[in-house]
Every structure is written in structure tokens, then in C-alpha cells.
GROMACS .gro file of C-alpha atoms in nm:
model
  433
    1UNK     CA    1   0.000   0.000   0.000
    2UNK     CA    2   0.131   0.350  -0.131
    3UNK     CA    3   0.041   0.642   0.085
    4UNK     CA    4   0.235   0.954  -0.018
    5UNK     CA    5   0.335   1.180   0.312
    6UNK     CA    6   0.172   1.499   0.235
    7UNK     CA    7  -0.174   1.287   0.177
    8UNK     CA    8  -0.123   1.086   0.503
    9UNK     CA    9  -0.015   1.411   0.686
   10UNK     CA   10  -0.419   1.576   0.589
   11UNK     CA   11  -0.588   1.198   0.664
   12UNK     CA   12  -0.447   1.206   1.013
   13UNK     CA   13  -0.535   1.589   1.099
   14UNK     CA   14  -0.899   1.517   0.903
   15UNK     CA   15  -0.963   1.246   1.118
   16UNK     CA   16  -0.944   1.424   1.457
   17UNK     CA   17  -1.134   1.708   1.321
   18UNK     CA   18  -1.434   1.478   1.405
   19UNK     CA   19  -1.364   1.374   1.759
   20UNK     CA   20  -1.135   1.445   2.016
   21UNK     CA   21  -1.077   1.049   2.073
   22UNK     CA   22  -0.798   0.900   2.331
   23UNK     CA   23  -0.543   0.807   2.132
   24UNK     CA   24  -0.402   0.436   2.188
   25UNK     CA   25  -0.059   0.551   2.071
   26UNK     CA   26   0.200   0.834   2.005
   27UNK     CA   27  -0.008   0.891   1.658
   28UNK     CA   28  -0.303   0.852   1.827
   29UNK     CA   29  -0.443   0.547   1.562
   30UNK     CA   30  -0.416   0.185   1.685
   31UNK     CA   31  -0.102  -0.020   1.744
   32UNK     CA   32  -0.128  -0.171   1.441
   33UNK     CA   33  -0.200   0.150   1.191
   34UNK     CA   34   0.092   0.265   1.433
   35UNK     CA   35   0.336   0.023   1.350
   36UNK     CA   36   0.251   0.099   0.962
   37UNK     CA   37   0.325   0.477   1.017
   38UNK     CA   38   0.661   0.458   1.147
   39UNK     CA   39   0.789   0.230   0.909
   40UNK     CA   40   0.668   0.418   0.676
   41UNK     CA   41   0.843   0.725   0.765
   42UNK     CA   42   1.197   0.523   0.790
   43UNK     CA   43   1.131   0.419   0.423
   44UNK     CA   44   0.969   0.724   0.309
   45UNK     CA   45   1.194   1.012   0.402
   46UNK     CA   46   1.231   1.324   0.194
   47UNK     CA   47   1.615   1.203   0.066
   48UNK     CA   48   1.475   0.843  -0.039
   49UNK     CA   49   1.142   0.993  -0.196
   50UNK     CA   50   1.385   1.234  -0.415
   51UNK     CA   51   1.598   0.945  -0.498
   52UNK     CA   52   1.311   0.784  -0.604
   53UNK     CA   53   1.180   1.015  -0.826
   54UNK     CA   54   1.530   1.150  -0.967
   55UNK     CA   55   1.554   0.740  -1.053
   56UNK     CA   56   1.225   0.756  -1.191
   57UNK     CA   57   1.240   1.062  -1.456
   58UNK     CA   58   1.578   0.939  -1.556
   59UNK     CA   59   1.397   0.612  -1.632
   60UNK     CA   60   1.127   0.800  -1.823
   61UNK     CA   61   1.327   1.058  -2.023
   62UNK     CA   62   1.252   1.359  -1.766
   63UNK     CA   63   1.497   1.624  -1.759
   64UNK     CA   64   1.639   1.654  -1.377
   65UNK     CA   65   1.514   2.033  -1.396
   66UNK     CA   66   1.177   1.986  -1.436
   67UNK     CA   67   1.150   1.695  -1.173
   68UNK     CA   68   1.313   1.977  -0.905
   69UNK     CA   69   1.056   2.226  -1.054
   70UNK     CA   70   0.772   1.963  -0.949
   71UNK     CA   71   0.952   1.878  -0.627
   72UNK     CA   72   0.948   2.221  -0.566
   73UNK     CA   73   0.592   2.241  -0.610
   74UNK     CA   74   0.509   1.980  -0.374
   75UNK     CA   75   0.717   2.165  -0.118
   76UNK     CA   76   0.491   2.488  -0.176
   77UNK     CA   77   0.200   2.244  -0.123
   78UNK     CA   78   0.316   2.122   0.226
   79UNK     CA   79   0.447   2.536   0.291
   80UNK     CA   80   0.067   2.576   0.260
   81UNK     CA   81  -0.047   2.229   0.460
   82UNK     CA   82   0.192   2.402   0.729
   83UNK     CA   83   0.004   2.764   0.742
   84UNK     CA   84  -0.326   2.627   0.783
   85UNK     CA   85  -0.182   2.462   1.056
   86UNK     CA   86  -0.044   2.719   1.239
   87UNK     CA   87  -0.385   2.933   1.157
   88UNK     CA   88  -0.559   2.633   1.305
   89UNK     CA   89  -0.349   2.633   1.654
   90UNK     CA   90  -0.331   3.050   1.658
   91UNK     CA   91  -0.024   3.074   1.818
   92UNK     CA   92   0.212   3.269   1.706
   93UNK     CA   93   0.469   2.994   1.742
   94UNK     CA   94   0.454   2.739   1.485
   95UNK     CA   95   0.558   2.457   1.711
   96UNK     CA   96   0.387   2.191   1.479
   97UNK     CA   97   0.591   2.244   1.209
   98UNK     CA   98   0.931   2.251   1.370
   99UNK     CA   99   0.821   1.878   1.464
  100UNK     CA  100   1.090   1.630   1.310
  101UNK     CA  101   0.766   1.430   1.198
  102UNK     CA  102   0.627   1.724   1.015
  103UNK     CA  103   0.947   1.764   0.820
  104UNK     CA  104   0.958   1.403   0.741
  105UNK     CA  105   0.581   1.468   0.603
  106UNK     CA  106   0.387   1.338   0.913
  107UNK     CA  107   0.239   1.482   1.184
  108UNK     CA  108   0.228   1.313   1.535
  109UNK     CA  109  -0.212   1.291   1.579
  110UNK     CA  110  -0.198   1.415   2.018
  111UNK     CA  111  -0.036   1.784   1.802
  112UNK     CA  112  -0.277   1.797   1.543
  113UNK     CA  113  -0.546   1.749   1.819
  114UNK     CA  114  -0.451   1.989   2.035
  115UNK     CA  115  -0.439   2.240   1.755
  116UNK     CA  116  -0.784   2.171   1.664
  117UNK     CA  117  -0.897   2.164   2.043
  118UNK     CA  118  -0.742   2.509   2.064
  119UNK     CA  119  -0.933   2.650   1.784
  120UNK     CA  120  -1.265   2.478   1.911
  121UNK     CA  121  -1.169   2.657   2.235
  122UNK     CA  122  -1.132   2.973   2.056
  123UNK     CA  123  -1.409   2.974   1.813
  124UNK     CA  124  -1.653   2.872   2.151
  125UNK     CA  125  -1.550   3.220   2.329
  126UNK     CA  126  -1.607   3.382   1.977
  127UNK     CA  127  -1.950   3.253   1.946
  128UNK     CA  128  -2.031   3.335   2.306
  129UNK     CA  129  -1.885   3.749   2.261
  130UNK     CA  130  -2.053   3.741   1.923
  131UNK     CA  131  -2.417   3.872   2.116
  132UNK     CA  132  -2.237   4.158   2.236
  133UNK     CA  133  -2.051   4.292   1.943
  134UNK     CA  134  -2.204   4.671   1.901
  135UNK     CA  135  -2.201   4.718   2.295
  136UNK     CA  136  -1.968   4.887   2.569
  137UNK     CA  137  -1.789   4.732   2.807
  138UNK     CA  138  -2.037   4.990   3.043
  139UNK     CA  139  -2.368   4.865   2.844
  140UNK     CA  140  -2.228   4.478   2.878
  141UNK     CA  141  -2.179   4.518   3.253
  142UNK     CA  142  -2.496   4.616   3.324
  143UNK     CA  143  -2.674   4.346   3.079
  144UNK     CA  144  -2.470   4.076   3.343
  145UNK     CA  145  -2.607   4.212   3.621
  146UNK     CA  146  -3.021   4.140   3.463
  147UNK     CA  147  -2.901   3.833   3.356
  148UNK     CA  148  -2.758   3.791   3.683
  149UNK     CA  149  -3.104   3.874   3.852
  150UNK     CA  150  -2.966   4.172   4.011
  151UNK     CA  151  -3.237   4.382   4.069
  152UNK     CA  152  -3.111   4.687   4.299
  153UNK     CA  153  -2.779   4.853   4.292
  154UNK     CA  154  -2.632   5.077   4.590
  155UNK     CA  155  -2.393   5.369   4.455
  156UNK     CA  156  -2.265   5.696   4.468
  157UNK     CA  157  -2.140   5.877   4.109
  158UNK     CA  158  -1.821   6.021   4.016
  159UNK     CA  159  -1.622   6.122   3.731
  160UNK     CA  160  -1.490   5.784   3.624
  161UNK     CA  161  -1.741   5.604   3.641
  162UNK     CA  162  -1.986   5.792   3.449
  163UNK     CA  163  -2.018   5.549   3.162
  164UNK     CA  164  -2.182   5.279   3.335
  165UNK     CA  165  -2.403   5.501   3.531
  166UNK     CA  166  -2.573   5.604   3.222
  167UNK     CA  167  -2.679   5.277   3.178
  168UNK     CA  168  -2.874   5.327   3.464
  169UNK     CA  169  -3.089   5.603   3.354
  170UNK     CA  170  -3.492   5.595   3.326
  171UNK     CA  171  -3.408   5.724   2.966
  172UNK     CA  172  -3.168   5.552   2.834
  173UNK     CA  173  -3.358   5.418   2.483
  174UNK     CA  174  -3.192   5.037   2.601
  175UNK     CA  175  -3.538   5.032   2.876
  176UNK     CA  176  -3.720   5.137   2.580
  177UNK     CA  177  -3.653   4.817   2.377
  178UNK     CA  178  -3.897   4.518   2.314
  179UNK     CA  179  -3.837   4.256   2.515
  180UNK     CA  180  -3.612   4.422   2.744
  181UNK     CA  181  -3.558   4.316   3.128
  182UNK     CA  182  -3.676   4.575   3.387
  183UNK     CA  183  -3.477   4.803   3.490
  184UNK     CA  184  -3.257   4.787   3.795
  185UNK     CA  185  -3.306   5.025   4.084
  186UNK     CA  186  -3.090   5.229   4.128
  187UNK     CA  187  -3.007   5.400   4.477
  188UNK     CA  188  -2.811   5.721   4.558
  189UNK     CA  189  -2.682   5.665   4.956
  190UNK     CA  190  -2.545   5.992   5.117
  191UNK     CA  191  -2.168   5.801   5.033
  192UNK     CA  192  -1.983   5.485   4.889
  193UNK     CA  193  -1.953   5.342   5.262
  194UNK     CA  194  -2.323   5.371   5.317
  195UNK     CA  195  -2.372   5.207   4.992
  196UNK     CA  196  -2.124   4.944   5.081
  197UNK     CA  197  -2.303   4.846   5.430
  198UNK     CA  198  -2.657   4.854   5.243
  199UNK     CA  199  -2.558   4.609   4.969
  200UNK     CA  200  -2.431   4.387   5.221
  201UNK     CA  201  -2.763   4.402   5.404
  202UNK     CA  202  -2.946   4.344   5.162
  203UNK     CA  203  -2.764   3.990   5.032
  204UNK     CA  204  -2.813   3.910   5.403
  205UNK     CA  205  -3.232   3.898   5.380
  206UNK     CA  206  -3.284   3.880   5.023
  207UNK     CA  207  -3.419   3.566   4.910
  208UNK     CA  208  -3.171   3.258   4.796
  209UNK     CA  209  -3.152   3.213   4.438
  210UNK     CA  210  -3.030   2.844   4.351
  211UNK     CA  211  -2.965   2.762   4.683
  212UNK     CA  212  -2.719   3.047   4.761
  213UNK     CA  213  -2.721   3.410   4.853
  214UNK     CA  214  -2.779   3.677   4.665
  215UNK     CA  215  -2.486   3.879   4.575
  216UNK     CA  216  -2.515   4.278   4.689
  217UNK     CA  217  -2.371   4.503   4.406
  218UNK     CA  218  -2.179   4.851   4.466
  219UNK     CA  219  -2.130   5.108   4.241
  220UNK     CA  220  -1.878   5.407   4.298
  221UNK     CA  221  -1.612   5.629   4.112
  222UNK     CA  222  -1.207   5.620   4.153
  223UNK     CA  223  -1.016   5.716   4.453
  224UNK     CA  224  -1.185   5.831   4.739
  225UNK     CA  225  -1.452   5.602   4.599
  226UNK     CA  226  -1.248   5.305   4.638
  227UNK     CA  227  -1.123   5.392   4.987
  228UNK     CA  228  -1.463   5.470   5.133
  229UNK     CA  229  -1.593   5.103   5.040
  230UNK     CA  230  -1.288   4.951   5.209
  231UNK     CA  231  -1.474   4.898   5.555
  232UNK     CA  232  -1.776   4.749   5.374
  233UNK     CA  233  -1.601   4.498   5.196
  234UNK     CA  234  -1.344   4.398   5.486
  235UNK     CA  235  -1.654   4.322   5.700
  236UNK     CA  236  -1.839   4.150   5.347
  237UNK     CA  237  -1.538   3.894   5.366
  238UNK     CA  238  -1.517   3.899   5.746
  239UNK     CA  239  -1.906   3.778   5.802
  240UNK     CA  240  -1.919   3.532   5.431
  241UNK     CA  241  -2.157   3.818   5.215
  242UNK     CA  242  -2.142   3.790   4.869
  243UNK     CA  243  -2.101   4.163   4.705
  244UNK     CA  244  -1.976   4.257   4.366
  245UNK     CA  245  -1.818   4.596   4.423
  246UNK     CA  246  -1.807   4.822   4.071
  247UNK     CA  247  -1.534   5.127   4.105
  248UNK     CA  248  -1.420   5.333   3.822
  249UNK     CA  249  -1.038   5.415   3.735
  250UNK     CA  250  -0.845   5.634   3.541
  251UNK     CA  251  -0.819   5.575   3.211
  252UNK     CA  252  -0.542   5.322   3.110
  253UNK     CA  253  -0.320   5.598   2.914
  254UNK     CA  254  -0.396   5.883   3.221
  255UNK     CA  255  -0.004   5.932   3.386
  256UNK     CA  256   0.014   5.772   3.763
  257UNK     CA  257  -0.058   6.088   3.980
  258UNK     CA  258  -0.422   6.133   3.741
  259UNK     CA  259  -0.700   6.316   3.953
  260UNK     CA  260  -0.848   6.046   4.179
  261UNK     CA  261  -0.665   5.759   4.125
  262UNK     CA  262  -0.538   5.492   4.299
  263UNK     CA  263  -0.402   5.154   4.341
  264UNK     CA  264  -0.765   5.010   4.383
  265UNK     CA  265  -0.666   4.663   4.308
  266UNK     CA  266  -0.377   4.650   4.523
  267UNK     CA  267  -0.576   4.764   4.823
  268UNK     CA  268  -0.900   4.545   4.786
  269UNK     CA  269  -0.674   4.220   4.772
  270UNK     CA  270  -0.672   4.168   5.109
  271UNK     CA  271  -1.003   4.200   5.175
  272UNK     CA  272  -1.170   4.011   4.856
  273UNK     CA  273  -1.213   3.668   4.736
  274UNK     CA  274  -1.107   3.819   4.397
  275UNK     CA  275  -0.996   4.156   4.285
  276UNK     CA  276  -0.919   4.231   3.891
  277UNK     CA  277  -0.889   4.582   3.689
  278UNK     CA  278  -1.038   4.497   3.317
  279UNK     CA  279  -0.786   4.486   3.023
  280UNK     CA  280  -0.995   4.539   2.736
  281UNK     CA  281  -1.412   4.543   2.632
  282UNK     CA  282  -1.362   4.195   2.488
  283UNK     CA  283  -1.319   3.994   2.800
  284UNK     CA  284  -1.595   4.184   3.020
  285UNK     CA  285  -1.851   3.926   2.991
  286UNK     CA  286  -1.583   3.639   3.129
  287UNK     CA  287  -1.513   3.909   3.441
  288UNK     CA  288  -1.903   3.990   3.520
  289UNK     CA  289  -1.948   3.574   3.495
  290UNK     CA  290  -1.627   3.494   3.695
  291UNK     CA  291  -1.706   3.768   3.930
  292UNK     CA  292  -2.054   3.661   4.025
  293UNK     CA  293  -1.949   3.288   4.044
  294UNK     CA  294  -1.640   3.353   4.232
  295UNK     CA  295  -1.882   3.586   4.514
  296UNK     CA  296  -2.154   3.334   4.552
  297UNK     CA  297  -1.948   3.017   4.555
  298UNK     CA  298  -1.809   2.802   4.831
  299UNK     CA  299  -1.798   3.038   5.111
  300UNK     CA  300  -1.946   3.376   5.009
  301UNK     CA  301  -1.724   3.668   5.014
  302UNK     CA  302  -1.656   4.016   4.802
  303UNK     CA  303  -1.517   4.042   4.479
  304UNK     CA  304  -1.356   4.390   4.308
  305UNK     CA  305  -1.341   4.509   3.952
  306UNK     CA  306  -1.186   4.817   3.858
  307UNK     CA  307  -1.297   4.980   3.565
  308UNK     CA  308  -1.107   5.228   3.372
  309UNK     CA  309  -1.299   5.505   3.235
  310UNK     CA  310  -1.172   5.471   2.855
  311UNK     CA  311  -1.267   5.104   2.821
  312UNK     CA  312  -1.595   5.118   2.976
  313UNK     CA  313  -1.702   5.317   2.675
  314UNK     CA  314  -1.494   5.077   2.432
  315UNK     CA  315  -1.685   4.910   2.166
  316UNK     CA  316  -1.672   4.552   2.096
  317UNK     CA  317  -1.636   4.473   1.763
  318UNK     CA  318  -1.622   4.183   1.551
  319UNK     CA  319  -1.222   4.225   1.464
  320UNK     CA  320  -1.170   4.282   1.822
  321UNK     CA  321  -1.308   3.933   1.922
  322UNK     CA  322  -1.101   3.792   1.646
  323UNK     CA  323  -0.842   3.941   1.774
  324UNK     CA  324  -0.869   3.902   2.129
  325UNK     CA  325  -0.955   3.526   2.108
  326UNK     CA  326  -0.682   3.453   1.858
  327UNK     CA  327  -0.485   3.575   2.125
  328UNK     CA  328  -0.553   3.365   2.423
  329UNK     CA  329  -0.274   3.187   2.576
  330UNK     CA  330  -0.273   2.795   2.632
  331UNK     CA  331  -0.129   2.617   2.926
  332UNK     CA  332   0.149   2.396   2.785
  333UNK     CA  333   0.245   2.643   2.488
  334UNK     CA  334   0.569   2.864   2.426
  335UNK     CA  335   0.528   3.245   2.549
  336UNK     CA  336   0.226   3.121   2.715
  337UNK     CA  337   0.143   3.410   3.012
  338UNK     CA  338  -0.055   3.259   3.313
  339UNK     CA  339  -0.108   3.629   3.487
  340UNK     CA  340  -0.419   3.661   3.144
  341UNK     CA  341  -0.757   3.644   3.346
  342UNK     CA  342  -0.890   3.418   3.022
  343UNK     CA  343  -0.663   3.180   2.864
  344UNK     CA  344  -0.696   2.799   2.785
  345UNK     CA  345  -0.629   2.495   2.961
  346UNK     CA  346  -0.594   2.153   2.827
  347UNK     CA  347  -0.875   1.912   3.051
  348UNK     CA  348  -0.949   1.540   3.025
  349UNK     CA  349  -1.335   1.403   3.079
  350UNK     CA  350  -1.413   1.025   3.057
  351UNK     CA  351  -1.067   0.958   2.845
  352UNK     CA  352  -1.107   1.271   2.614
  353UNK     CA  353  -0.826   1.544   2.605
  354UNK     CA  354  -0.973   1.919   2.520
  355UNK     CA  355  -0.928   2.227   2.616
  356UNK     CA  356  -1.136   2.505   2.826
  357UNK     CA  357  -1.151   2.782   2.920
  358UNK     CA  358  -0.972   2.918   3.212
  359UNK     CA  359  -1.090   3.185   3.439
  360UNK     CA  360  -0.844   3.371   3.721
  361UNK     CA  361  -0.519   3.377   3.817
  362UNK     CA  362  -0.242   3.097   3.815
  363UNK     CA  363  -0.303   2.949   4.160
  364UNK     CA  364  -0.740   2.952   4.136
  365UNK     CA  365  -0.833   2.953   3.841
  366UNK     CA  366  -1.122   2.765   3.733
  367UNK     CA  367  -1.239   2.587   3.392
  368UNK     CA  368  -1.551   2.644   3.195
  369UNK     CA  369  -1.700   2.535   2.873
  370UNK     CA  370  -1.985   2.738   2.688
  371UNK     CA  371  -2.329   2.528   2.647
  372UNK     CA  372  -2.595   2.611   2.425
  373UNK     CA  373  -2.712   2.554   2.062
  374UNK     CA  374  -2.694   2.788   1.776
  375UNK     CA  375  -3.070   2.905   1.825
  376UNK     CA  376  -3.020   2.949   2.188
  377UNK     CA  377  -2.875   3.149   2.502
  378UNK     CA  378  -2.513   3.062   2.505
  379UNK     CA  379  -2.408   3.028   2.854
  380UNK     CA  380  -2.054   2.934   3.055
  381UNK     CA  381  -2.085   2.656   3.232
  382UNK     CA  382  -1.833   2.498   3.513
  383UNK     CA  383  -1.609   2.203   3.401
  384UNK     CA  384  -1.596   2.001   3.758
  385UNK     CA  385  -1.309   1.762   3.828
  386UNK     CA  386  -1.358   1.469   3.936
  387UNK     CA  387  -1.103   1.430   4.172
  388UNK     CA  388  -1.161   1.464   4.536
  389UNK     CA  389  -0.973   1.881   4.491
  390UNK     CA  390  -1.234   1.973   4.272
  391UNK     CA  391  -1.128   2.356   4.254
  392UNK     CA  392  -1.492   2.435   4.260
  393UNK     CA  393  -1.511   2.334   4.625
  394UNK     CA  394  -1.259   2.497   4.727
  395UNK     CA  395  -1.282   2.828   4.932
  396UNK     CA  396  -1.163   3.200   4.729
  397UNK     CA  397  -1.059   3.394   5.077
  398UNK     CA  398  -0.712   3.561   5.045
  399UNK     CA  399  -0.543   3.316   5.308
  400UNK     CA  400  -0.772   2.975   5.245
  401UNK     CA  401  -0.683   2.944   5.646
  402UNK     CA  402  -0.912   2.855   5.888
  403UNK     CA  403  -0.843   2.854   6.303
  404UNK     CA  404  -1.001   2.683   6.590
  405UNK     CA  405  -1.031   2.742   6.923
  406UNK     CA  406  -1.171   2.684   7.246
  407UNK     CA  407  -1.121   2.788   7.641
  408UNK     CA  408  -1.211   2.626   7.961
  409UNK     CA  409  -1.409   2.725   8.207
  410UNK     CA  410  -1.149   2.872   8.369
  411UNK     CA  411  -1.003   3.064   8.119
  412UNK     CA  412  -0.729   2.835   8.040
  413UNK     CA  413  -0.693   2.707   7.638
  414UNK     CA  414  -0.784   2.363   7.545
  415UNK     CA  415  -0.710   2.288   7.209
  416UNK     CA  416  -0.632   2.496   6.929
  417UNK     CA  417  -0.560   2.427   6.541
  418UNK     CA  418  -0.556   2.572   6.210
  419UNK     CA  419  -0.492   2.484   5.832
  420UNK     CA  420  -0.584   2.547   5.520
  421UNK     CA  421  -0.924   2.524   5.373
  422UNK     CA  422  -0.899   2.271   5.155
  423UNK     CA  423  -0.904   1.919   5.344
  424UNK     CA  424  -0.679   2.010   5.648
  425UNK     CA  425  -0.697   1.843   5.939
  426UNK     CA  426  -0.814   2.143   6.120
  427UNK     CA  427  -1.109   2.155   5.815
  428UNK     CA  428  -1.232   1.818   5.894
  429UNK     CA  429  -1.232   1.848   6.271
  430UNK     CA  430  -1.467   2.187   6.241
  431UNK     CA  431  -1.687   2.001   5.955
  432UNK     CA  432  -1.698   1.672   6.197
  433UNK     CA  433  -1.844   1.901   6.488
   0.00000   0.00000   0.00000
């Protein structure tokens, strides 16, 4: 059986275009189809296959010249195999092609699956951005909170945060709209801190939805803003409260000492189960989803976004989700950067290898797929583990410590413990009680 290189090299990445199947060898075919391959390539290299044909338009009266000129073609051919590649993995490093099996005219199948998984991965978060092309980061923030349920939101305006605040308004022609949610209340309090305290009563008594809290949301401008909703929040994470706390910035090309800004994201770490400030319009929906998740999951607690005043009123745009998404790192890849919020991450379900997408930092981030057909809602949905450290379960706070302790009647210390919150002893002993 003949199989020429360049036609075996499009079989095997056509073949895991239709399933992401375990592969029951280094190609990723069976042992036997295997065996086949690799003796193939040790007959089959480039220098024997020009031997051959140099042998073979001798033998037929072919001038030398014009066998190059067709050899040459054939190498265009593969040059172009090789691009599609590379457009299919997006990465700006071609590491399929500087595979020894790609220059010998094969391609090992667990590469040419993971470029296709990456592109799945990447057209998925396309198709779930594509609703909001024509929007603001401002107008898509406050289309997450109604399709979060939120209903009232506690605030105080300023300067930078002026964008999103418009949303807000009784005239804005989006409340106008057939088919649109209701409005969300808005209420002025006499100052962020006030607003802060009020959100947080109000995820206290308002009713449960799925089982967990409500989350309280907080709106406020830069600076002083910021500082004033520090007391709120450090008591939101002290007492378990879910709240998603809002605060403008200064815009991203303002100089450091710009009126009313501040190091918002620096100072809300320590009191937040997550604090971010938003990179570009693009990835907006992933924050609102991450944020809400992250606030009403495990035990609740406060999350932080910062918002810089020039991207709330940037438009998302069809080449800016091409852009963006051809852009997300991968776990696993050259020049891959694990500080980007979004990125992908290579999973395994039930023997399959794909890849998600991952939410948060390095050390907690968490992995989602988007559900949904064509004519319906697209929505991101949780990937859980099944291992026993199912990073869903575990706990967002800042130290993921938890102490115990106890005193005597007299005073006097009995026992005492602490460690972390994800199955320490100390955990177990507290759960056990």
C-alpha cells in the first residue's frame, strides 16, 4: 500500500477534526496502523522519496530540472499544509511544524489534536462574545447584572465612572426596547460606605436564588470612591456576604498621579475573594461571569473590579473578538502568560483530552466550557473535576486558612488548630463538629 506523506499528513489531521478520541498511541491510531506509520516514515523520508523520483524521470526521459521544478511544487503544497496549521493552533509559534515528523511529512495525531482543540476553544468564546458585538464594556456590565437577577444597585457617582451610570438612567432608549428586562433600581446613599453596608444588608435577607445568597452590588467612582468602600467589603469577607463591588479608574493611558486615582486593586486584595482591573471590552462578559461565580461560591465573600474610564465606553467589535480570542494563551504552549484572566487549559473528561476555558489567576483559576445551541442562550458553564480537589469546592478567601479554638471554664486554652481550607486536618475536625 502506497500512501504519499503529504496525503497521510491531511488523513491524520482530518480524522481528529471529528472527535477528540484518546489516542491508543504516540499517533493517536491503533497499534497496528501505528506500527505501519513509522515504518513508513523510515522508508519514506524526503532524501529516499527524491531518490526515487530523480531514478524515476531518468527512467522516463525527464529532464532533472523539471522533476526539481515539481519537487518544488510539492514543497509549496506542504508550505501551505503548514500555514493552515499554524492558523488552526493560533499561536504565534509554529511549534507543529518545527516537529521532526512534520518535516519528514507526518504529523504526530496528540499535536494535530490539540491544535484543533485550541481553535474549538477559541471559536466557543467567539460565538459566546458574538451577542455583544455593538455594545460597551459599560452597556455589557450592566446586561450581566439582569441576567444575573440583580435587581437593585447601591452607589454613589463620580467622574470615572460615568459610563456605566448612564446605563442606569430611566431614559436611556436600552429600557425602551422590546423585550427588554426591567430596569434595575438604582439608589443614591449619602456616600460609597453607606452604599457598601446597604448592599451587604441586603444579600443578608434577600431571598436565595439556587440555593445560595444573593450577591449585593456597589457602584462608585475612583479614589476616594475606592477607599470609602474599604470597611464594607473587609466586613463583606469577614461575616461570608457575597457583594460585587463596581469602582471606576483612570483611564489606562492617564499618567500615575491622574486626579483620583489609585491603586484600587492592590488595596482590595486583602479584603476580597477576587480583585481584577479589566484589560480590554472583549473579555468583560468572562469578568461579570467569573465575578458573580467567584462571590456566591463556596464560602461567600466580596469580589472587586476596577474599571477604567476609557474602556468602559470601548466598543466591541467583531475584529476585536477575532483578535482578542486569537490571542488567548494555552497552558502547555511557548510564550504562554498565566497572569491573562482568560486563557486555555488543556482538561481530560471520561478519556477525552480538550481544552477550556480558564478563568483567574495561576493558583485559582477555574475551567468552563460554553453550552448552548446555535438558536439558543449561550451560557458558561463549570467544568468540575472529578477528583476529590475539585477547585470548585474549594474556598476564594485571600489566606484559604481557617483557626479553631476553644477555652475552659477557667479561662485556660484547650485545644487549638488551624490549616488550610482545603481538606486540612483542622477543616475536617470543624466540619466533623
Amino acid at each position: 500500500m502506497k500512501v504519499r506523506s503529504a496525503a497521510l499528513t491531511l488523513v491524520l489531521a482530518a480524522s481528529s477534526a471529528s472527535a477528540f478520541s484518546t489516542a491508543t498511541s504516540g499517533w493517536g491510531v491503533s497499534s497496528r496502523t501505528s506500527a505501519f506509520v513509522e515504518s513508513a516514515a523510515r522508508r519514506r523520508t524526503v532524501p529516499a522519496l527524491r531518490q526515487r523520483n530523480d531514478a524515476r524521470s531518468q527512467h522516463h526521459g525527464r529532464s532533472p530540472a523539471l522533476s526539481a521544478g515539481r519537487r518544488r511544487s510539492r514543497a509549496q503544497r506542504m508550505a501551505t499544509v503548514e500555514e493552515d496549521i499554524v492558523v488552526v493552533s493560533g499561536d504565534s509559534a509554529a511549534t507543529i511544524s518545527n516537529d521532526i515528523f512534520f518535516k519528514e511529512g507526518f504529523i504526530p495525531m496528540d499535536q494535530a489534536e490539540a491544535a484543533l482543540s485550541r481553535k474549538v476553544a477559541r471559536r466557543s468564546a467567539a460565538k459566546y462574545l458574538k451577542k455583544f458585538e455593538g455594545q460597551t464594556a459599560a452597556s455589557v456590565i450592566y446586561a450581566k447584572l439582569q441576567e444575573n437577577g440583580v435587581t437593585v444597585v447601591n452607589g454613589y457617582s463620580g467622574g470615572a465612572i460615568l459610563p456605566l451610570l448612564d446605563q442606569f438612567h430611566v431614559d436611556h432608549p436600552r429600557h425602551s426596547e422590546d423585550g427588554s428586562p426591567a430596569p434595575i433600581q438604582w439608589i443614591t446613599n449619602s456616600n460609597e460606605s453607606s452604599a457598601g453596608h446597604i448592599a451587604e444588608g441586603f444579600a443578608k435577607c434577600a431571598d436565595e436564588i439556587d440555593g445560595k445568597m444573593q450577591a449585593g452590588v456597589v457602584v462608585a467612582t475612583s479614589g476616594p470612591g475606592v477607599t470609602n468602600l474599604i470597611t464594607p467589603i473587609t466586613d463583606a469577607i469577614c461575616d461570608g456576604v457575597p457583594m460585587v463591588v463596581l469602582c471606576g479608574q483612570a483611564a489606562t493611558f492617564a499618567p500615575e498621579a491622574a486626579f483620583q486615582s489609585c491603586p484600587a486593586v492592590e488595596m482590595t486584595k486583602p479584603c476580597t475573594k477576587w480583585s481584577y482591573q479589566i484589560k480590554n471590552a472583549a473579555e468583560v462578559p468572562f469578568v461579570m461571569d467569573y465575578a458573580f461565580f467567584v462571590a456566591r461560591e463556596g464560602r461567600p465573600g466580596p469580589v472587586f473590579i476596577d474599571l477604567p474610564k476609557d474602556l468602559q465606553n470601548q466598543v466591541i467589535t467583531h475584529d476585536l473578538v477575532a483578535e482578542w480570542t486569537g490571542g488567548l494563551s494555552c497552558d502547555g504552549t511557548e510564550g504562554a502568560v498565566k497572569e491573562d484572566f482568560v486563557s486555555l487549559s488543556s482538561r481530560r473528561r471520561r478519556g477525552e483530552t480538550f481544552h477550556a476555558i480558564s478563568l483567574g489567576d495561576a493558583e485559582k483559576a477555574l475551567h468552563f466550557e460554553v453550552k448552548g445551541e446555535e438558536d439558543e442562550e449561550l451560557k458558561l458553564t463549570p467544568i468540575h473535576s472529578t477528583s476529590e480537589d475539585d477547585e470548585f469546592v474549594g474556598d476564594h478567601h485571600q489566606t484559604d486558612m481557617v483557626y479553631r479554638s476553644a477555652t475552659g471554664s477557667n479561662g485556660d486554652a484547650i485545644s487549638a488548630a488551624e490549616g488550610d481550607l482545603n481538606g486540612s486536618q483542622a477543616t475536617m475536625e470543624m466540619i466533623d463538629l
